[in-house]
PDB file of C-alpha atoms in Angstrom:
ATOM      1  CA  MET A  12     -13.002  51.631  49.238  1.00 45.00           C
ATOM      2  CA  PHE A  13      -9.368  50.729  50.055  1.00 48.00           C
ATOM      3  CA  ARG A  14      -8.550  47.561  48.058  1.00 58.00           C
ATOM      4  CA  TRP A  15      -5.268  45.472  49.385  1.00 59.00           C
ATOM      5  CA  ARG A  16      -2.798  44.149  46.255  1.00 66.00           C
ATOM      6  CA  ARG A  17      -1.441  41.362  46.536  1.00 84.00           C
ATOM      7  CA  ARG A  18       2.815  41.554  45.668  1.00 91.00           C
ATOM      8  CA  SER A  19       4.026  39.633  42.431  1.00 96.00           C
ATOM      9  CA  PRO A  20       6.785  36.813  42.765  1.00 97.00           C
ATOM     10  CA  ASP A  21       8.993  39.570  41.392  1.00 97.00           C
ATOM     11  CA  GLU A  22       7.843  42.666  44.464  1.00 97.00           C
ATOM     12  CA  LEU A  23       7.898  39.891  46.811  1.00 97.00           C
ATOM     13  CA  TYR A  24      11.686  38.829  44.898  1.00 98.00           C
ATOM     14  CA  ARG A  25      12.793  42.113  45.435  1.00 97.00           C
ATOM     15  CA  GLU A  26      12.032  42.998  49.164  1.00 97.00           C
ATOM     16  CA  GLY A  27      13.402  39.788  50.238  1.00 97.00           C
ATOM     17  CA  ARG A  28      16.265  41.168  48.647  1.00 96.00           C
ATOM     18  CA  ARG A  29      16.364  44.137  50.146  1.00 96.00           C
ATOM     19  CA  LEU A  30      15.736  42.985  53.532  1.00 96.00           C
ATOM     20  CA  ASP A  31      18.342  40.189  53.177  1.00 95.00           C
ATOM     21  CA  LEU A  32      21.533  42.167  52.463  1.00 95.00           C
ATOM     22  CA  LEU A  33      20.536  44.357  55.612  1.00 96.00           C
ATOM     23  CA  GLY A  34      20.256  41.447  57.895  1.00 95.00           C
ATOM     24  CA  HIS A  35      17.152  41.283  58.221  1.00 95.00           C
ATOM     25  CA  GLU A  36      17.273  37.055  57.936  1.00 92.00           C
ATOM     26  CA  LEU A  37      13.949  35.588  59.364  1.00 91.00           C
ATOM     27  CA  PRO A  38      11.866  38.221  56.813  1.00 94.00           C
ATOM     28  CA  SER A  39      13.799  37.395  54.014  1.00 95.00           C
ATOM     29  CA  VAL A  40      12.721  33.958  53.960  1.00 94.00           C
ATOM     30  CA  SER A  41       9.495  34.194  53.707  1.00 94.00           C
ATOM     31  CA  LEU A  42       9.650  37.257  50.917  1.00 97.00           C
ATOM     32  CA  PHE A  43      12.093  33.991  49.275  1.00 97.00           C
ATOM     33  CA  GLU A  44       9.239  31.000  49.590  1.00 97.00           C
ATOM     34  CA  GLN A  45       6.490  32.924  48.303  1.00 97.00           C
ATOM     35  CA  ALA A  46       8.017  33.905  44.971  1.00 98.00           C
ATOM     36  CA  ALA A  47       9.582  30.641  44.795  1.00 98.00           C
ATOM     37  CA  VAL A  48       5.883  28.641  45.268  1.00 97.00           C
ATOM     38  CA  ALA A  49       5.204  31.288  42.305  1.00 97.00           C
ATOM     39  CA  GLY A  50       7.899  29.711  40.007  1.00 97.00           C
ATOM     40  CA  HIS A  51      10.082  32.415  40.735  1.00 98.00           C
ATOM     41  CA  GLY A  52      13.829  31.977  39.860  1.00 98.00           C
ATOM     42  CA  PRO A  53      15.954  33.742  41.198  1.00 98.00           C
ATOM     43  CA  ALA A  54      14.134  33.437  44.852  1.00 98.00           C
ATOM     44  CA  CYS A  55      14.585  29.683  43.986  1.00 98.00           C
ATOM     45  CA  ASN A  56      18.528  30.951  44.115  1.00 98.00           C
ATOM     46  CA  GLU A  57      18.395  32.354  47.223  1.00 97.00           C
ATOM     47  CA  LEU A  58      15.984  30.630  48.950  1.00 97.00           C
ATOM     48  CA  GLY A  59      17.879  27.207  48.317  1.00 97.00           C
ATOM     49  CA  LYS A  60      21.374  29.905  49.471  1.00 96.00           C
ATOM     50  CA  GLN A  61      19.543  29.550  52.937  1.00 94.00           C
ATOM     51  CA  ARG A  62      18.482  26.471  53.607  1.00 93.00           C
ATOM     52  CA  ILE A  63      22.370  24.826  52.956  1.00 93.00           C
ATOM     53  CA  ARG A  64      23.447  27.625  55.368  1.00 90.00           C
ATOM     54  CA  ALA A  65      20.463  26.240  57.987  1.00 88.00           C
ATOM     55  CA  GLY A  66      21.921  23.124  57.537  1.00 87.00           C
ATOM     56  CA  LYS A  67      19.050  21.670  56.005  1.00 90.00           C
ATOM     57  CA  THR A  68      21.361  20.764  52.901  1.00 92.00           C
ATOM     58  CA  ILE A  69      19.316  18.398  50.859  1.00 94.00           C
ATOM     59  CA  GLU A  70      16.070  20.703  50.736  1.00 96.00           C
ATOM     60  CA  GLY A  71      18.297  23.724  49.764  1.00 96.00           C
ATOM     61  CA  LEU A  72      19.801  21.282  46.946  1.00 97.00           C
ATOM     62  CA  GLN A  73      16.428  21.179  45.650  1.00 98.00           C
ATOM     63  CA  TRP A  74      15.526  24.309  45.545  1.00 98.00           C
ATOM     64  CA  LEU A  75      19.439  25.279  43.814  1.00 98.00           C
ATOM     65  CA  ARG A  76      18.388  22.580  40.906  1.00 97.00           C
ATOM     66  CA  ARG A  77      14.965  23.955  39.902  1.00 98.00           C
ATOM     67  CA  ALA A  78      16.962  28.271  39.965  1.00 98.00           C
ATOM     68  CA  ALA A  79      19.075  26.218  37.646  1.00 97.00           C
ATOM     69  CA  ASP A  80      16.426  24.728  35.781  1.00 96.00           C
ATOM     70  CA  ALA A  81      15.194  28.030  35.671  1.00 96.00           C
ATOM     71  CA  GLY A  82      18.097  29.585  33.503  1.00 95.00           C
ATOM     72  CA  VAL A  83      19.881  30.993  36.686  1.00 97.00           C
ATOM     73  CA  PRO A  84      23.413  30.889  36.016  1.00 97.00           C
ATOM     74  CA  GLU A  85      24.844  31.825  39.766  1.00 97.00           C
ATOM     75  CA  ALA A  86      22.111  28.281  40.581  1.00 97.00           C
ATOM     76  CA  ALA A  87      24.410  26.435  38.662  1.00 97.00           C
ATOM     77  CA  LEU A  88      27.425  27.865  40.197  1.00 96.00           C
ATOM     78  CA  ASN A  89      25.916  27.274  43.935  1.00 96.00           C
ATOM     79  CA  LEU A  90      25.690  23.825  42.528  1.00 97.00           C
ATOM     80  CA  ALA A  91      29.696  23.398  41.539  1.00 96.00           C
ATOM     81  CA  ALA A  92      30.087  25.441  45.143  1.00 94.00           C
ATOM     82  CA  VAL A  93      28.375  22.170  46.736  1.00 94.00           C
ATOM     83  CA  HIS A  94      29.309  19.560  44.630  1.00 95.00           C
ATOM     84  CA  THR A  95      33.097  20.723  45.082  1.00 95.00           C
ATOM     85  CA  ARG A  96      32.405  20.200  48.711  1.00 93.00           C
ATOM     86  CA  ARG A  97      31.886  16.965  47.989  1.00 93.00           C
ATOM     87  CA  GLY A  98      34.516  15.713  45.973  1.00 95.00           C
ATOM     88  CA  GLN A  99      32.099  15.443  43.186  1.00 96.00           C
ATOM     89  CA  LEU A 100      34.245  17.671  40.819  1.00 94.00           C
ATOM     90  CA  ALA A 101      33.288  16.773  37.427  1.00 96.00           C
ATOM     91  CA  LYS A 102      29.388  17.549  38.403  1.00 96.00           C
ATOM     92  CA  ALA A 103      31.271  20.648  39.346  1.00 95.00           C
ATOM     93  CA  THR A 104      33.181  21.291  36.422  1.00 95.00           C
ATOM     94  CA  GLU A 105      30.201  20.909  34.887  1.00 96.00           C
ATOM     95  CA  LEU A 106      28.034  23.289  36.602  1.00 96.00           C
ATOM     96  CA  ARG A 107      30.270  25.763  36.282  1.00 96.00           C
ATOM     97  CA  ALA A 108      30.425  25.569  33.108  1.00 96.00           C
ATOM     98  CA  ARG A 109      26.998  26.025  31.807  1.00 96.00           C
ATOM     99  CA  ALA A 110      26.493  29.287  34.423  1.00 97.00           C
ATOM    100  CA  GLU A 111      29.263  30.691  32.672  1.00 97.00           C
ATOM    101  CA  PRO A 112      28.128  31.941  29.184  1.00 97.00           C
ATOM    102  CA  GLY A 113      25.179  33.440  31.296  1.00 97.00           C
ATOM    103  CA  LEU A 114      27.312  35.425  33.338  1.00 97.00           C
ATOM    104  CA  ARG A 115      29.235  36.335  31.825  1.00 97.00           C
ATOM    105  CA  ALA A 116      25.818  38.234  29.814  1.00 97.00           C
ATOM    106  CA  ALA A 117      24.755  39.227  32.661  1.00 96.00           C
ATOM    107  CA  ALA A 118      28.379  41.105  33.778  1.00 96.00           C
ATOM    108  CA  GLU A 119      28.627  42.768  29.812  1.00 95.00           C
ATOM    109  CA  ALA A 120      24.987  44.083  30.582  1.00 93.00           C
ATOM    110  CA  GLY A 121      26.212  45.557  33.771  1.00 92.00           C
ATOM    111  CA  ASP A 122      24.951  43.316  36.545  1.00 94.00           C
ATOM    112  CA  LEU A 123      27.632  43.817  38.423  1.00 95.00           C
ATOM    113  CA  THR A 124      26.529  40.477  41.111  1.00 94.00           C
ATOM    114  CA  ALA A 125      26.478  38.274  37.982  1.00 96.00           C
ATOM    115  CA  ALA A 126      30.132  39.600  37.930  1.00 97.00           C
ATOM    116  CA  LEU A 127      31.124  39.044  40.880  1.00 97.00           C
ATOM    117  CA  ALA A 128      30.513  35.701  39.814  1.00 97.00           C
ATOM    118  CA  LEU A 129      32.339  35.383  37.013  1.00 97.00           C
ATOM    119  CA  ARG A 130      35.223  37.034  38.692  1.00 97.00           C
ATOM    120  CA  ARG A 131      34.804  34.249  41.303  1.00 95.00           C
ATOM    121  CA  LEU A 132      34.387  31.342  38.496  1.00 96.00           C
ATOM    122  CA  TYR A 133      37.750  32.313  36.084  1.00 96.00           C
ATOM    123  CA  ARG A 134      40.001  32.595  39.893  1.00 95.00           C
ATOM    124  CA  ASP A 135      38.930  28.706  40.619  1.00 91.00           C
ATOM    125  CA  ARG A 136      39.608  28.134  37.785  1.00 92.00           C
ATOM    126  CA  GLY A 137      42.559  29.671  37.636  1.00 93.00           C
ATOM    127  CA  ASP A 138      42.365  31.868  34.820  1.00 96.00           C
ATOM    128  CA  THR A 139      43.697  35.082  36.744  1.00 95.00           C
ATOM    129  CA  GLU A 140      44.081  36.899  33.256  1.00 97.00           C
ATOM    130  CA  GLN A 141      40.225  36.945  32.646  1.00 97.00           C
ATOM    131  CA  ALA A 142      39.499  37.135  36.281  1.00 97.00           C
ATOM    132  CA  ASP A 143      41.473  40.152  36.033  1.00 97.00           C
ATOM    133  CA  ALA A 144      39.629  41.399  32.554  1.00 97.00           C
ATOM    134  CA  VAL A 145      35.913  41.144  34.432  1.00 97.00           C
ATOM    135  CA  VAL A 146      37.150  43.854  36.702  1.00 97.00           C
ATOM    136  CA  THR A 147      38.914  46.276  33.856  1.00 96.00           C
ATOM    137  CA  ALA A 148      35.154  46.006  32.262  1.00 95.00           C
ATOM    138  CA  ALA A 149      32.832  46.243  35.326  1.00 95.00           C
ATOM    139  CA  GLU A 150      35.602  49.670  36.238  1.00 93.00           C
ATOM    140  CA  ALA A 151      35.303  50.721  32.585  1.00 91.00           C
ATOM    141  CA  ARG A 152      31.636  50.959  32.517  1.00 88.00           C
ATOM    142  CA  ALA A 153      32.213  52.927  36.037  1.00 82.00           C
ATOM    143  CA  ASP A 154      31.302  56.709  35.208  1.00 71.00           C
ATOM    144  CA  ALA A 155      27.689  55.078  33.718  1.00 65.00           C
ATOM    145  CA  SER A 156      26.888  53.968  37.198  1.00 67.00           C
ATOM    146  CA  ALA A 157      24.274  56.499  38.502  1.00 80.00           C
ATOM    147  CA  THR A 158      22.786  54.340  41.162  1.00 92.00           C
ATOM    148  CA  PRO A 159      23.758  53.987  45.073  1.00 94.00           C
ATOM    149  CA  ASP A 160      23.705  50.216  44.049  1.00 94.00           C
ATOM    150  CA  ALA A 161      26.365  49.913  40.976  1.00 93.00           C
ATOM    151  CA  TRP A 162      28.527  51.909  43.229  1.00 95.00           C
ATOM    152  CA  CYS A 163      27.981  49.618  46.015  1.00 96.00           C
ATOM    153  CA  GLY A 164      28.029  46.210  43.506  1.00 95.00           C
ATOM    154  CA  LEU A 165      31.765  47.800  41.710  1.00 96.00           C
ATOM    155  CA  GLY A 166      32.962  48.044  45.675  1.00 97.00           C
ATOM    156  CA  ALA A 167      31.939  44.249  45.939  1.00 97.00           C
ATOM    157  CA  LEU A 168      34.421  43.852  42.914  1.00 97.00           C
ATOM    158  CA  LEU A 169      37.217  45.605  43.578  1.00 97.00           C
ATOM    159  CA  ASP A 170      37.276  44.259  47.217  1.00 97.00           C
ATOM    160  CA  ASP A 171      37.036  41.041  46.010  1.00 97.00           C
ATOM    161  CA  ALA A 172      39.415  41.160  44.260  1.00 97.00           C
ATOM    162  CA  GLY A 173      41.923  42.546  46.570  1.00 96.00           C
ATOM    163  CA  ARG A 174      41.890  46.114  45.752  1.00 97.00           C
ATOM    164  CA  PRO A 175      39.912  47.212  49.748  1.00 97.00           C
ATOM    165  CA  GLY A 176      42.120  50.912  48.433  1.00 97.00           C
ATOM    166  CA  ASP A 177      40.045  50.704  45.404  1.00 97.00           C
ATOM    167  CA  ALA A 178      36.651  49.739  46.846  1.00 97.00           C
ATOM    168  CA  ARG A 179      36.281  52.436  49.292  1.00 97.00           C
ATOM    169  CA  PRO A 180      35.728  55.566  47.635  1.00 96.00           C
ATOM    170  CA  TRP A 181      33.054  53.850  45.783  1.00 96.00           C
ATOM    171  CA  TRP A 182      31.263  52.872  49.283  1.00 97.00           C
ATOM    172  CA  ARG A 183      31.782  56.115  50.741  1.00 97.00           C
ATOM    173  CA  ARG A 184      30.033  57.238  47.543  1.00 96.00           C
ATOM    174  CA  ALA A 185      27.208  54.975  48.008  1.00 97.00           C
ATOM    175  CA  ALA A 186      27.046  55.742  52.235  1.00 98.00           C
ATOM    176  CA  GLU A 187      27.054  59.452  51.575  1.00 97.00           C
ATOM    177  CA  ALA A 188      24.093  59.208  49.499  1.00 97.00           C
ATOM    178  CA  GLY A 189      22.114  56.861  52.445  1.00 97.00           C
ATOM    179  CA  HIS A 190      23.629  53.143  50.874  1.00 97.00           C
ATOM    180  CA  ALA A 191      23.294  51.204  54.198  1.00 97.00           C
ATOM    181  CA  GLU A 192      24.967  47.827  52.727  1.00 97.00           C
ATOM    182  CA  SER A 193      27.506  50.160  51.671  1.00 98.00           C
ATOM    183  CA  MET A 194      27.927  52.307  54.866  1.00 98.00           C
ATOM    184  CA  TYR A 195      27.841  48.762  57.081  1.00 98.00           C
ATOM    185  CA  LEU A 196      30.759  47.475  54.367  1.00 98.00           C
ATOM    186  CA  LEU A 197      32.860  51.046  54.671  1.00 98.00           C
ATOM    187  CA  GLY A 198      32.300  50.220  58.370  1.00 98.00           C
ATOM    188  CA  LEU A 199      33.972  47.174  58.992  1.00 98.00           C
ATOM    189  CA  LEU A 200      36.991  48.288  56.013  1.00 98.00           C
ATOM    190  CA  LEU A 201      37.522  51.462  57.529  1.00 98.00           C
ATOM    191  CA  HIS A 202      37.419  49.187  61.458  1.00 97.00           C
ATOM    192  CA  ASP A 203      40.241  46.804  59.902  1.00 96.00           C
ATOM    193  CA  GLU A 204      41.907  49.617  58.968  1.00 96.00           C
ATOM    194  CA  ARG A 205      41.715  50.833  62.442  1.00 96.00           C
ATOM    195  CA  ASP A 206      40.065  54.172  61.353  1.00 97.00           C
ATOM    196  CA  PRO A 207      38.325  55.646  64.040  1.00 96.00           C
ATOM    197  CA  GLU A 208      35.812  56.840  61.151  1.00 98.00           C
ATOM    198  CA  GLY A 209      34.861  53.248  60.424  1.00 98.00           C
ATOM    199  CA  LEU A 210      32.056  53.540  64.324  1.00 98.00           C
ATOM    200  CA  HIS A 211      31.230  56.369  62.373  1.00 98.00           C
ATOM    201  CA  TRP A 212      29.391  55.174  59.894  1.00 98.00           C
ATOM    202  CA  LEU A 213      28.426  51.218  61.949  1.00 98.00           C
ATOM    203  CA  GLU A 214      26.401  53.369  63.515  1.00 98.00           C
ATOM    204  CA  GLN A 215      24.963  55.372  61.054  1.00 98.00           C
ATOM    205  CA  ALA A 216      24.169  51.733  59.059  1.00 98.00           C
ATOM    206  CA  ALA A 217      21.915  50.753  61.871  1.00 98.00           C
ATOM    207  CA  ARG A 218      20.306  53.734  62.572  1.00 97.00           C
ATOM    208  CA  HIS A 219      19.991  52.855  58.553  1.00 98.00           C
ATOM    209  CA  ASP A 220      18.643  49.542  60.192  1.00 97.00           C
ATOM    210  CA  ASN A 221      21.076  46.769  58.406  1.00 98.00           C
ATOM    211  CA  ALA A 222      21.200  44.414  61.013  1.00 98.00           C
ATOM    212  CA  TYR A 223      24.449  43.306  60.452  1.00 98.00           C
ATOM    213  CA  ALA A 224      25.721  46.528  61.390  1.00 98.00           C
ATOM    214  CA  MET A 225      23.466  45.936  65.182  1.00 98.00           C
ATOM    215  CA  GLY A 226      25.827  42.581  65.372  1.00 98.00           C
ATOM    216  CA  SER A 227      28.895  44.362  64.952  1.00 98.00           C
ATOM    217  CA  LEU A 228      28.758  47.512  67.195  1.00 98.00           C
ATOM    218  CA  ALA A 229      27.275  44.418  69.458  1.00 98.00           C
ATOM    219  CA  GLN A 230      30.834  42.759  69.146  1.00 97.00           C
ATOM    220  CA  LEU A 231      32.383  45.765  69.311  1.00 97.00           C
ATOM    221  CA  ALA A 232      30.776  46.850  73.222  1.00 97.00           C
ATOM    222  CA  LEU A 233      31.278  43.529  74.111  1.00 97.00           C
ATOM    223  CA  ALA A 234      34.526  43.495  73.695  1.00 96.00           C
ATOM    224  CA  ALA A 235      35.788  46.123  75.169  1.00 96.00           C
ATOM    225  CA  GLY A 236      33.290  45.045  78.335  1.00 96.00           C
ATOM    226  CA  ASP A 237      30.697  47.420  78.099  1.00 97.00           C
ATOM    227  CA  GLU A 238      28.356  44.929  78.363  1.00 96.00           C
ATOM    228  CA  ARG A 239      25.191  46.599  78.623  1.00 96.00           C
ATOM    229  CA  ALA A 240      25.671  48.192  74.837  1.00 97.00           C
ATOM    230  CA  GLY A 241      26.117  44.770  73.660  1.00 98.00           C
ATOM    231  CA  GLU A 242      23.141  43.503  74.441  1.00 97.00           C
ATOM    232  CA  ARG A 243      20.599  45.933  73.481  1.00 98.00           C
ATOM    233  CA  TRP A 244      23.071  45.485  70.311  1.00 98.00           C
ATOM    234  CA  LEU A 245      22.220  42.426  69.976  1.00 98.00           C
ATOM    235  CA  ARG A 246      18.781  42.376  71.027  1.00 97.00           C
ATOM    236  CA  ARG A 247      17.929  45.185  67.668  1.00 97.00           C
ATOM    237  CA  ALA A 248      19.748  42.935  65.735  1.00 97.00           C
ATOM    238  CA  ALA A 249      17.994  40.025  66.911  1.00 97.00           C
ATOM    239  CA  ARG A 250      14.080  41.420  66.424  1.00 95.00           C
ATOM    240  CA  ALA A 251      15.328  42.507  62.998  1.00 95.00           C
ATOM    241  CA  GLY A 252      15.381  39.427  62.261  1.00 94.00           C
ATOM    242  CA  PHE A 253      19.711  38.493  62.794  1.00 96.00           C
ATOM    243  CA  SER A 254      19.800  34.622  63.005  1.00 94.00           C
ATOM    244  CA  GLY A 255      23.352  35.108  64.378  1.00 95.00           C
ATOM    245  CA  ALA A 256      22.031  38.091  67.201  1.00 97.00           C
ATOM    246  CA  MET A 257      19.773  35.536  68.217  1.00 96.00           C
ATOM    247  CA  ASN A 258      22.730  33.094  68.810  1.00 96.00           C
ATOM    248  CA  ASN A 259      25.246  35.330  70.547  1.00 96.00           C
ATOM    249  CA  LEU A 260      22.499  36.733  72.675  1.00 96.00           C
ATOM    250  CA  ALA A 261      21.630  32.596  73.747  1.00 96.00           C
ATOM    251  CA  VAL A 262      25.230  32.702  74.349  1.00 95.00           C
ATOM    252  CA  LEU A 263      25.295  35.916  76.555  1.00 96.00           C
ATOM    253  CA  HIS A 264      22.080  34.840  78.691  1.00 95.00           C
ATOM    254  CA  SER A 265      23.700  30.755  79.185  1.00 94.00           C
ATOM    255  CA  GLU A 266      26.813  32.267  80.379  1.00 93.00           C
ATOM    256  CA  ARG A 267      25.238  34.682  83.106  1.00 94.00           C
ATOM    257  CA  GLY A 268      23.213  31.066  84.089  1.00 93.00           C
ATOM    258  CA  GLU A 269      20.092  32.098  82.076  1.00 95.00           C
ATOM    259  CA  ARG A 270      19.201  28.615  80.673  1.00 93.00           C
ATOM    260  CA  ALA A 271      15.785  29.792  80.086  1.00 94.00           C
ATOM    261  CA  GLU A 272      16.579  32.523  77.841  1.00 95.00           C
ATOM    262  CA  ALA A 273      19.110  31.010  76.457  1.00 94.00           C
ATOM    263  CA  GLU A 274      17.096  28.313  75.338  1.00 94.00           C
ATOM    264  CA  ARG A 275      14.351  30.545  74.164  1.00 95.00           C
ATOM    265  CA  TRP A 276      16.968  32.188  72.032  1.00 95.00           C
ATOM    266  CA  TYR A 277      18.557  29.020  70.679  1.00 94.00           C
ATOM    267  CA  GLN A 278      15.778  28.007  69.520  1.00 93.00           C
ATOM    268  CA  ARG A 279      14.516  31.490  67.586  1.00 93.00           C
ATOM    269  CA  ALA A 280      18.033  31.072  66.307  1.00 93.00           C
ATOM    270  CA  VAL A 281      17.079  27.563  65.165  1.00 90.00           C
ATOM    271  CA  ASP A 282      14.206  28.556  63.623  1.00 87.00           C
ATOM    272  CA  ALA A 283      15.913  31.965  61.550  1.00 87.00           C
ATOM    273  CA  GLY A 284      18.065  29.456  60.536  1.00 86.00           C
ATOM    274  CA  ASP A 285      21.686  29.948  61.798  1.00 89.00           C
ATOM    275  CA  PRO A 286      23.739  27.181  61.638  1.00 85.00           C
ATOM    276  CA  GLN A 287      25.596  26.965  64.449  1.00 88.00           C
ATOM    277  CA  ALA A 288      22.351  27.085  66.723  1.00 90.00           C
ATOM    278  CA  GLU A 289      21.276  23.173  66.942  1.00 88.00           C
ATOM    279  CA  HIS A 290      24.160  22.318  68.606  1.00 89.00           C
ATOM    280  CA  HIS A 291      24.961  24.663  71.092  1.00 90.00           C
ATOM    281  CA  LEU A 292      20.625  23.865  71.651  1.00 89.00           C
ATOM    282  CA  ARG A 293      21.768  20.309  71.714  1.00 89.00           C
ATOM    283  CA  THR A 294      24.588  20.465  74.227  1.00 90.00           C
ATOM    284  CA  LEU A 295      22.177  23.582  76.776  1.00 87.00           C
ATOM    285  CA  ARG A 296      20.106  20.559  76.911  1.00 87.00           C
ATOM    286  CA  GLU A 297      21.848  17.819  77.589  1.00 83.00           C
ATOM    287  CA  ALA A 298      23.487  19.357  80.335  1.00 81.00           C
ATOM    288  CA  SER A 299      20.779  20.333  82.179  1.00 75.00           C
ATOM    289  CA  GLY A 300      19.240  16.434  81.801  1.00 68.00           C
ATOM    290  CA  VAL A 301      16.513  18.142  79.481  1.00 58.00           C
TER     291      VAL A 301
END
C-alpha cells in the first residue's frame, strides 16, 4: 500500500528555490512558508525577500530577522539593505559586519551564491580589492566545479563583476547541459548583444519551463507587434505562477477595454505578490467608479 511521505523542511526549501529560480513565484511561496514555519532559516530568508518585493515590508522584515537569528548571513545582508534605504546607516553597517564572516566561510567552501553576496558587500563598502579577490578565488576553483548549478553561479558572479564576456562560456556550458536558468541568462545576454542566438536560448529556456523566459518572449513578441504570440506567452508564464506576467496580461486586457478580465488578472497578480499590481488594480477600479 502506498504511504505518503511528508517532505522535510529542507526538501520543501529546495523545491521552492528551484521553482522560484524558474519564475514560478506563486507555488514557491507556499513551499517557503511551510519550511519557514518549521524553522528553516534559509526558507525564512527567501520568504522575507518575497514579502518585501510584494510590498509587505513589516512581515518581510520579521521573516528576515528570524533567518538572521537562525544564522543565515544573507538575511543579515538583506536586512542591511532595508536599513540603508531607510537611512539607518549605522544599523546597516552593523548588519553587514554580522553577515561578513558567514558569507566569507561559505564562499571559501565553494558556495557561489554566498560569493556573489560577499562581492556585493565589499563593493558597497568601497573595498574593490577584496571584491575582486572573491571573483578571483571563485575562478581558481572553477575546474573543480562539475555541476551546471556551479557553472551558472560562476557566470552570475562574473556578470555581476562587469565581465559578461567571461560569464558567457559558463552559462553556455550549463545551458548545453540542460540548465534552464542558464539558458535564460545566456539568452538575455546574447539578446542584449544583438546576437540572434539569444532568441533560440530564450525559447529553449521556455521549453524547460522557465517562466521568466516566457515573459521575455512575450515582451519581444508584443514589441514586434505580434499581440497573439505575446498573449500566448504571457498566459503560459502566468499559469506557471509568474506574478509579472499576470500583471502584464492584465495591462493587455485593460488596453483592450476588457475591464473584467483586467481586474481578474490584476487581482491574481496582487495575490501572487507583484508590487505594481495593487496600484494598477486600484487605478482601474477608481476609473470604473468601483
